[in-house]
XYZ file of C-alpha atoms in Angstrom:
276
model
C 5.508 -12.930 -4.898
C 3.547 -12.866 -8.154
C 2.604 -9.707 -10.009
C -1.022 -10.106 -9.018
C -0.155 -10.773 -5.397
C 2.137 -7.778 -5.409
C -0.608 -5.370 -6.386
C -3.333 -6.845 -4.254
C -4.447 -4.537 -1.545
C -3.599 -5.738 1.936
C -4.990 -4.051 5.016
C -2.922 -4.800 8.071
C -2.927 -3.513 11.634
C 0.105 -2.503 13.620
C 1.120 -4.766 16.474
C 3.929 -2.529 17.666
C 4.816 1.064 16.967
C 7.778 3.153 18.140
C 8.099 6.865 17.411
C 11.194 8.910 18.247
C 11.457 12.697 17.993
C 14.343 15.078 18.589
C 12.322 17.756 20.340
C 13.299 20.687 18.123
C 10.932 23.127 16.377
C 11.109 21.139 13.119
C 11.404 17.729 14.771
C 12.326 14.688 12.744
C 10.404 11.524 13.532
C 11.012 7.816 13.078
C 8.866 4.740 13.540
C 9.093 0.970 13.450
C 6.076 -1.310 13.167
C 5.007 -4.928 12.991
C 1.695 -6.398 11.832
C -0.046 -9.671 11.051
C -2.337 -10.434 8.076
C -4.440 -13.614 7.921
C -6.482 -14.680 4.841
C -9.918 -16.236 5.209
C -9.243 -19.193 2.876
C -6.342 -19.064 0.432
C -2.789 -18.214 1.394
C -0.822 -18.245 4.617
C -0.605 -15.682 7.427
C 2.210 -13.190 7.000
C 3.985 -10.973 9.505
C 5.343 -7.649 8.305
C 7.774 -5.193 9.839
C 8.548 -1.684 8.664
C 10.566 1.362 9.597
C 10.259 4.970 8.465
C 12.040 8.275 8.962
C 10.606 11.745 8.257
C 12.389 15.073 8.308
C 10.287 18.254 7.842
C 12.221 21.108 6.225
C 9.362 23.550 6.853
C 5.645 23.345 7.547
C 5.070 22.802 3.816
C 7.859 20.361 2.878
C 9.181 17.115 4.313
C 11.247 14.111 3.250
C 10.423 10.526 4.207
C 12.256 7.204 3.933
C 10.673 3.814 4.598
C 11.635 0.159 4.444
C 9.602 -2.975 5.053
C 10.152 -6.708 5.324
C 7.719 -9.646 5.376
C 8.148 -12.931 7.228
C 6.233 -15.872 5.808
C 5.043 -18.084 8.654
C 4.865 -21.087 6.306
C 7.807 -21.592 3.946
C 7.987 -24.005 1.011
C 10.063 -24.387 -2.153
C 8.196 -21.529 -3.866
C 8.443 -18.947 -1.087
C 11.169 -17.285 0.939
C 11.070 -16.931 4.699
C 11.912 -13.230 4.584
C 10.891 -10.909 1.750
C 12.455 -7.463 1.719
C 10.278 -4.841 0.041
C 11.530 -1.976 -2.093
C 12.804 1.018 -0.168
C 10.671 4.133 -0.643
C 11.792 7.760 -0.613
C 9.075 10.410 -0.619
C 9.107 14.193 -0.955
C 5.936 15.560 0.646
C 4.329 18.920 -0.098
C 1.508 20.493 1.924
C 0.337 23.422 -0.229
C -1.808 26.260 0.991
C -5.469 25.477 0.426
C -7.703 27.881 -1.449
C -10.763 26.088 -0.047
C -11.460 26.569 3.687
C -10.932 23.477 5.869
C -9.622 21.340 2.976
C -6.121 19.965 3.515
C -4.019 19.047 0.480
C -1.024 16.728 0.279
C 1.158 15.979 -2.742
C 3.700 13.166 -2.498
C 6.423 12.481 -5.042
C 7.748 8.971 -4.457
C 10.428 6.716 -5.871
C 11.449 3.179 -4.925
C 14.919 1.694 -4.636
C 15.333 -1.918 -5.913
C 15.981 -3.639 -2.606
C 13.365 -6.381 -3.056
C 14.209 -9.776 -4.532
C 11.660 -9.392 -7.339
C 12.992 -6.000 -8.389
C 16.577 -7.245 -8.425
C 15.940 -10.474 -10.357
C 13.731 -8.687 -12.921
C 15.974 -5.581 -12.996
C 13.263 -3.118 -12.054
C 15.147 0.077 -11.284
C 12.418 2.177 -9.678
C 8.688 2.895 -9.535
C 8.282 6.678 -9.480
C 4.860 7.833 -8.391
C 2.891 11.022 -7.769
C 0.074 10.862 -5.216
C -2.486 13.546 -4.376
C -4.775 13.634 -1.321
C -7.504 16.035 -0.222
C -9.034 15.739 3.261
C -11.975 17.627 4.753
C -13.812 17.418 8.102
C -17.440 16.777 7.145
C -18.551 17.144 10.768
C -16.840 17.441 14.131
C -16.519 13.649 14.318
C -16.448 12.539 10.666
C -13.589 13.165 8.198
C -13.527 12.422 4.472
C -10.569 12.048 2.100
C -10.056 11.585 -1.647
C -6.833 10.463 -3.299
C -5.423 9.735 -6.740
C -2.094 8.439 -8.036
C -0.122 7.701 -11.196
C 2.905 5.360 -11.287
C 5.517 4.361 -13.844
C 7.619 1.193 -13.613
C 11.186 1.847 -14.807
C 12.815 -1.459 -15.722
C 15.527 -2.818 -18.005
C 13.241 -5.409 -19.581
C 9.555 -5.485 -20.479
C 8.902 -8.890 -18.915
C 9.836 -10.940 -15.883
C 12.763 -13.331 -15.983
C 11.882 -16.523 -17.970
C 11.414 -19.643 -15.865
C 11.197 -23.374 -16.681
C 11.911 -22.787 -20.358
C 8.914 -20.505 -20.826
C 8.830 -16.804 -21.599
C 8.443 -14.235 -18.867
C 5.249 -12.370 -18.080
C 4.774 -8.717 -19.088
C 5.776 -6.205 -16.441
C 3.545 -3.260 -15.525
C 4.372 -0.050 -17.373
C 1.875 2.513 -16.117
C -0.734 2.366 -13.394
C -3.097 4.815 -11.787
C -6.063 4.921 -9.504
C -8.448 6.792 -7.255
C -9.612 6.194 -3.710
C -12.015 7.377 -1.043
C -11.904 6.967 2.731
C -13.729 8.071 5.863
C -13.041 8.212 9.574
C -15.774 8.433 12.212
C -15.054 9.032 15.917
C -18.354 7.706 17.267
C -17.108 7.618 20.896
C -14.208 9.432 22.604
C -12.012 6.291 22.459
C -13.538 4.547 19.438
C -12.974 5.208 15.724
C -14.539 3.486 12.714
C -12.704 3.809 9.377
C -13.325 2.596 5.845
C -11.623 2.880 2.481
C -12.368 1.954 -1.132
C -9.844 2.076 -3.989
C -9.848 1.409 -7.723
C -6.756 1.171 -9.928
C -5.831 0.169 -13.468
C -2.527 -1.440 -14.509
C -1.220 -1.221 -18.068
C 1.439 -3.788 -19.049
C 4.250 -3.766 -21.579
C 3.688 -5.378 -24.973
C 6.297 -8.112 -25.413
C 7.448 -10.061 -28.486
C 9.198 -13.432 -28.446
C 11.984 -14.098 -30.942
C 10.483 -17.263 -32.386
C 9.646 -17.172 -36.127
C 6.124 -15.995 -36.713
C 5.425 -15.375 -33.036
C 2.993 -12.455 -32.746
C 3.473 -9.828 -30.044
C 1.671 -10.407 -26.769
C -0.710 -7.525 -26.133
C -1.644 -7.858 -22.484
C -4.947 -6.295 -21.583
C -4.915 -3.833 -18.682
C -5.906 -5.175 -15.284
C -8.400 -3.476 -13.018
C -8.061 -3.837 -9.250
C -10.526 -2.970 -6.509
C -10.193 -3.014 -2.730
C -12.317 -2.278 0.314
C -11.362 -2.095 3.986
C -13.142 -1.595 7.297
C -11.476 -1.147 10.672
C -12.253 -0.324 14.292
C -9.761 1.277 16.641
C -10.139 1.402 20.423
C -7.831 3.803 22.246
C -7.349 2.148 25.644
C -5.003 4.926 26.719
C -3.468 7.838 24.794
C -0.547 5.500 24.020
C -2.284 2.116 23.700
C -4.887 0.889 21.227
C -6.538 -2.356 20.165
C -7.326 -2.687 16.459
C -9.619 -4.958 14.475
C -9.774 -4.846 10.694
C -11.176 -6.521 7.602
C -10.094 -6.053 3.978
C -11.012 -7.325 0.544
C -9.097 -6.733 -2.649
C -7.775 -8.187 -5.864
C -7.869 -8.192 -9.643
C -11.311 -7.890 -11.231
C -11.659 -11.083 -13.292
C -14.607 -9.705 -15.260
C -14.649 -5.938 -14.868
C -18.144 -4.820 -14.070
C -20.445 -3.978 -11.201
C -20.760 -7.664 -10.208
C -17.141 -7.693 -9.016
C -17.522 -4.723 -6.670
C -18.396 -6.753 -3.605
C -17.721 -6.291 0.086
C -16.760 -9.897 0.830
C -15.130 -12.732 -1.082
C -13.538 -15.440 1.029
C -10.799 -16.052 -1.543
C -9.593 -12.424 -1.540
C -10.464 -11.308 1.998
C -8.232 -10.917 5.043
C -8.742 -10.156 8.699
C -6.456 -8.829 11.407
C -6.405 -7.917 15.061
C -3.571 -6.161 16.791
C -2.182 -3.894 19.435
C -0.564 -0.488 19.000
C 1.888 1.121 21.385
C 3.207 4.588 20.613
C 5.971 6.656 22.198
C 6.482 10.388 21.805
């Protein structure tokens, strides 16, 4: 997976979901999921599977572990059938809010280099801090704001050279903000949307050739938008339909903030089954 593909936003819907709890006062929980993402034009459909485990120490603190894997439905010489993602460990804090009805969440995350790209490029971890504030605007409509900062800890400043050419600069710092909403317009129907903006700053790399100037990579800006509908058939069963757009802004400016672009858009439909 390329650097650009790796940071593109992908909105996927769960096809299966399993949750297990131990029934105690501070119950741990675990889940496994599978989803399908299909692009409108470019790219091939991809199935993804993930598992997570959460243990709450108290009402204010919890620890989470997650692992995902992708299965490419079309495999060629440049792609692998199965792509393991980096493992993620997250320490979650739910501080007391000083503003009535506003819920705060702070997540401190770190990745483990279990993915092929992280191992071949010797990326040790991607520590991140994420903040979220959620508020019920009305009885049926909820709003949320989020922000994050991330650092990529790696041995080298660029990817591994290929075909006799130098590697590409690796991300160093990135950060972004986002906004989302959730509207329960009928007892069993929910409409959700989300919009996110992020900026990626890359390392400056220098080749060893005589007179070669350093490569100063300009920061990338990324934007994404998603829209989804969820129908709860029963308390344990749901049918989901979703649409998402996202990618690197080629010419940063208002013209690139669109809601549809067939080259960077995806759709999905799925089924969710939960167990408690």
